[in-house]
mmCIF file of C-alpha atoms and ligand atoms in Angstrom:
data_model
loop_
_atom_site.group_PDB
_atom_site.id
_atom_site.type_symbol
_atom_site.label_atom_id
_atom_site.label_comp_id
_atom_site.label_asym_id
_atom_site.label_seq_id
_atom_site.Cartn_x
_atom_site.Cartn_y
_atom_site.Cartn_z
ATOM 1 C CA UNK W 1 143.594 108.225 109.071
ATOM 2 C CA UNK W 2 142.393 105.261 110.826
ATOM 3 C CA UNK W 3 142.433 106.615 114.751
ATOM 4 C CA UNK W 4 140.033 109.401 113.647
ATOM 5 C CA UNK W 5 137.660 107.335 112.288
ATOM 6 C CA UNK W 6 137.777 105.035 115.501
ATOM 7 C CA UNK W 7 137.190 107.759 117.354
ATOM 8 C CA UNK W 8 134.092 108.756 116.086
ATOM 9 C CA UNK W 9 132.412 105.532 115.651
ATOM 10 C CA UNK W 10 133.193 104.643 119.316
ATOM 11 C CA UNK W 11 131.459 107.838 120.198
ATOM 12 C CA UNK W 12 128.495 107.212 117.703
ATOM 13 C CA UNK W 13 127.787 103.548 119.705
ATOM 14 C CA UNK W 14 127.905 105.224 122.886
ATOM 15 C CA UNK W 15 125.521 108.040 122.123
ATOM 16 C CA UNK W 16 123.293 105.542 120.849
ATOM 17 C CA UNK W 17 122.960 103.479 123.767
ATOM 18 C CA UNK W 18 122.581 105.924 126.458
ATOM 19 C CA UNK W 19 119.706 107.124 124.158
ATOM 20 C CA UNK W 20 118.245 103.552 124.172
ATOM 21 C CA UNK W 21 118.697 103.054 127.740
ATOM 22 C CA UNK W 22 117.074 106.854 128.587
ATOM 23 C CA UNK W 23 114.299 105.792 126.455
ATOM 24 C CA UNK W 24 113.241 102.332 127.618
ATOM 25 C CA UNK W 25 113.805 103.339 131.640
ATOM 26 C CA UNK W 26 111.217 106.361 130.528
ATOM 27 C CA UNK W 27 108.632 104.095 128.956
ATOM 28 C CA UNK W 28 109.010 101.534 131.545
ATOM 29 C CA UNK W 29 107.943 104.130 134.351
ATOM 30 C CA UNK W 30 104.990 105.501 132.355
ATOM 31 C CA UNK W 31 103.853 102.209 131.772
ATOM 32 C CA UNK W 32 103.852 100.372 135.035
ATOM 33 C CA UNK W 33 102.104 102.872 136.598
ATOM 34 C CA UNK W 34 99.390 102.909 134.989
ATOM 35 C CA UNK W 35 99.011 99.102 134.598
ATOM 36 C CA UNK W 36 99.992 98.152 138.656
ATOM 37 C CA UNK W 37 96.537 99.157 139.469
ATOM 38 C CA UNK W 38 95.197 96.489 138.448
ATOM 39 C CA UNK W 39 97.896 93.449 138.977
ATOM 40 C CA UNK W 40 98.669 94.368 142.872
ATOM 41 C CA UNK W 41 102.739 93.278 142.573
ATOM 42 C CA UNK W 42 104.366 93.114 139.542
ATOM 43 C CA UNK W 43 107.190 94.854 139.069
ATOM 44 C CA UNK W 44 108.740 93.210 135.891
ATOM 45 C CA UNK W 45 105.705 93.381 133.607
ATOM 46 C CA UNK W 46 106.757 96.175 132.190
ATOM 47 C CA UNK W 47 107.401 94.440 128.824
ATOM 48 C CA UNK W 48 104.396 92.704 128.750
ATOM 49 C CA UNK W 49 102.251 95.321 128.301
ATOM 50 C CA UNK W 50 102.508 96.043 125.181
ATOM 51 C CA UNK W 51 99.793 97.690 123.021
ATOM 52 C CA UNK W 52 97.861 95.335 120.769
ATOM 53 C CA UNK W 53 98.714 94.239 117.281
ATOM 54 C CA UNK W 54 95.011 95.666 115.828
ATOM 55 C CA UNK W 55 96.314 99.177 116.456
ATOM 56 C CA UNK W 56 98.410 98.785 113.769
ATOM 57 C CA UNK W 57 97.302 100.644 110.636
ATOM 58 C CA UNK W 58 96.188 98.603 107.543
ATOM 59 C CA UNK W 59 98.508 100.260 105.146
ATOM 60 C CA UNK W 60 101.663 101.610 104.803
ATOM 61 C CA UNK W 61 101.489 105.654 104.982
ATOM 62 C CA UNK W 62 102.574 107.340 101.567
ATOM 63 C CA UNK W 63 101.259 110.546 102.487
ATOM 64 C CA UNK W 64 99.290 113.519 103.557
ATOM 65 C CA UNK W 65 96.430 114.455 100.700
ATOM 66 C CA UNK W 66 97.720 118.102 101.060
ATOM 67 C CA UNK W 67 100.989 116.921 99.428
ATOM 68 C CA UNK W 68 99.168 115.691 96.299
ATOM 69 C CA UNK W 69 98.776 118.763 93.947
ATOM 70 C CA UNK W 70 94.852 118.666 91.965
ATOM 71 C CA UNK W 71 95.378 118.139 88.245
ATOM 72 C CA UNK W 72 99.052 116.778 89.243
ATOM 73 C CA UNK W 73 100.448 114.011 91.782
ATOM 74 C CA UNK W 74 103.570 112.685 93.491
ATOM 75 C CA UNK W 75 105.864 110.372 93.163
ATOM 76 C CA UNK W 76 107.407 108.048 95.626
ATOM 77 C CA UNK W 77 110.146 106.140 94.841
ATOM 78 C CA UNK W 78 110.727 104.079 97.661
ATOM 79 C CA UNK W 79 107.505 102.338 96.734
ATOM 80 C CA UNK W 80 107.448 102.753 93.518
ATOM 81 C CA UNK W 81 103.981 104.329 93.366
ATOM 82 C CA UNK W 82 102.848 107.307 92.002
ATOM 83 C CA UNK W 83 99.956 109.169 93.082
ATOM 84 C CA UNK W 84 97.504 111.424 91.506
ATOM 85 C CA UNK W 85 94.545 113.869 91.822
ATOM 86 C CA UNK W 86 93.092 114.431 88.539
ATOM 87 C CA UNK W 87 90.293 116.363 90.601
ATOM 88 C CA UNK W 88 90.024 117.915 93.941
ATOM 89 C CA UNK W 89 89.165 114.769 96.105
ATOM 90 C CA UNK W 90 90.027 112.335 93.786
ATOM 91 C CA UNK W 91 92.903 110.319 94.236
ATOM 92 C CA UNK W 92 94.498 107.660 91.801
ATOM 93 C CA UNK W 93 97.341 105.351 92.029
ATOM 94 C CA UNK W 94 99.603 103.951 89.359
ATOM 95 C CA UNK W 95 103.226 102.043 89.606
ATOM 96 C CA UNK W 96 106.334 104.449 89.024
ATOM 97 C CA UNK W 97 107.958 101.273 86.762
ATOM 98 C CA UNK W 98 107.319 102.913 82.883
ATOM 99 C CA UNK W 99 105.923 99.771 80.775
ATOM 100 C CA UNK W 100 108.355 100.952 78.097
ATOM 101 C CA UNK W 101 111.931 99.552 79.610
ATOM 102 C CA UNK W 102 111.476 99.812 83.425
ATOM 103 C CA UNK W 103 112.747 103.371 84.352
ATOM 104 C CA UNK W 104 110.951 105.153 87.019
ATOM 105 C CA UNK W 105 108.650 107.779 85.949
ATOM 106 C CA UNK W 106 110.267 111.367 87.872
ATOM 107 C CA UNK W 107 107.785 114.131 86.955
ATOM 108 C CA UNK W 108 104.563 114.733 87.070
ATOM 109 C CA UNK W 109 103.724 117.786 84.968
ATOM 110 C CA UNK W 110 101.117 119.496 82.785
ATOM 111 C CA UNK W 111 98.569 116.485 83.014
ATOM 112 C CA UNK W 112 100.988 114.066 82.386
ATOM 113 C CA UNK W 113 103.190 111.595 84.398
ATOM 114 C CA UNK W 114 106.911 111.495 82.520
ATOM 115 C CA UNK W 115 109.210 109.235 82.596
ATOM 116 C CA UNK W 116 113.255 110.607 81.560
ATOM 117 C CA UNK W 117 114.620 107.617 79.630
ATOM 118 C CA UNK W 118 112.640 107.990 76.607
ATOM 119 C CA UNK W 119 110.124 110.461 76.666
ATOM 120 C CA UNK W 120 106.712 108.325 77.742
ATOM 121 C CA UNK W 121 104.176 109.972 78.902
ATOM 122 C CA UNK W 122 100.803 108.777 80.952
ATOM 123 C CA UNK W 123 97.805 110.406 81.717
ATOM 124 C CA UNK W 124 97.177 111.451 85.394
ATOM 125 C CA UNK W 125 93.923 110.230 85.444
ATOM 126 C CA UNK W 126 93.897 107.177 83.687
ATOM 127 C CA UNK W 127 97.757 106.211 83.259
ATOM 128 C CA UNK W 128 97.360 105.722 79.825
ATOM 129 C CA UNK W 129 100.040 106.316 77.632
ATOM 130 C CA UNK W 130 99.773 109.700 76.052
ATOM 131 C CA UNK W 131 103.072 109.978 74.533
ATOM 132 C CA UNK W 132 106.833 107.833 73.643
ATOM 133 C CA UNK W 133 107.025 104.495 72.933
ATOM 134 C CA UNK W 134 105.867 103.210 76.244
ATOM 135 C CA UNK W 135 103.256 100.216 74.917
ATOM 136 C CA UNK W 136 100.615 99.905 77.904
ATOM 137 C CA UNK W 137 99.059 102.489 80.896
ATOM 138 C CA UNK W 138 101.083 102.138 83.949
ATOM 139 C CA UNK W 139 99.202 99.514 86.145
ATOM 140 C CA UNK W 140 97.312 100.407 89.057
ATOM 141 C CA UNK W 141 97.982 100.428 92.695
ATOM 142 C CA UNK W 142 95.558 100.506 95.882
ATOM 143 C CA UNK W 143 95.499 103.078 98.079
ATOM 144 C CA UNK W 144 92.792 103.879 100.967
ATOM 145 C CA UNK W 145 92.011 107.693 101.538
ATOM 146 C CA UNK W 146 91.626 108.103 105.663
ATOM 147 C CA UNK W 147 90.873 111.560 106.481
ATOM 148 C CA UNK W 148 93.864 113.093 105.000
ATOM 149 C CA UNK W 149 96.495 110.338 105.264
ATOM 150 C CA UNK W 150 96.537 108.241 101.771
ATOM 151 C CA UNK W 151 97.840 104.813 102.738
ATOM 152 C CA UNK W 152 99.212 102.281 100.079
ATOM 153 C CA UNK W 153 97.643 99.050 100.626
HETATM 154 FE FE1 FES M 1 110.289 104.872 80.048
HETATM 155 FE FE2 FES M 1 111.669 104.056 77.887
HETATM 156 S S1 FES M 1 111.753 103.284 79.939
HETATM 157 S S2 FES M 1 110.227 105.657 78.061
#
């Protein structure tokens, strides 16, 4: 039982680092020859070239707009977040966690965001509680619309 499993992992590690090697000895070519024109002899710059921090994006990327259905939404439970378009264009966003006893909400159907341990439901416009014995709307969560990315900030 054991060698087989040896076997494999062994061959897992090296696949991995010939693919980081392959990969760093590519970006190291593409970028010192661009940036040599400028600093006459350098040759182990290579890593200091990186791009700057600002290109960063402000927010972390839920998803495209195309994914969220109008009148319905998504939910994403890595984040905990789900996200809504009541209207075409109009984007909401509302944590997962129900307000009842901390389940996470896993449909979003007929108007209404559902959560499966006890029948709450919230409104996909407002998050207010529409249905069960969940007590309060599920709070809000920011999100930035950028062209058609919706980013969770
Ligand atoms: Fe959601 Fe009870 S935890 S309805």
């Amino acid at each position: 039982m054991e060698t087989p499993r040896r076997t494999v992992l062994a061959a897992g590690a090296g696949g991995a680092a010939a693919l980081v090697t392959g990969c760093s000895k590519y970006g190291d070519e593409g970028g010192g020859s661009t940036s040599d024109r400028s600093t006459p002899a350098a040759p182990d710059t290579g890593g200091a070239n990186e791009p700057p921090k600002s290109s960063a994006p402000a927010g972390e990327k839920l998803a495209q707009t195309s994914a969220i259905p109008v009148g319905g939404g998504k939910i994403f439970d890595a984040q905990k977040v789900v996200v809504t378009q009541p209207t075409s264009g109009e984007f909401k966003a509302f944590s997962a966690v129900c307000t009842h006893q901390g389940c996470l909400v896993d449909k979003v159907a007929d108007g209404t965001i559902d959560c499966p341990c006890h029948g709450s439901k919230f409104s996909v416009e407002s998050a207010e509680v529409v249905d069960g014995p969940a007590p309060r709307p599920l709070p809000p969560k920011q999100i930035t619309v950028s062209g058609d990315s919706i980013m969770l900030t």
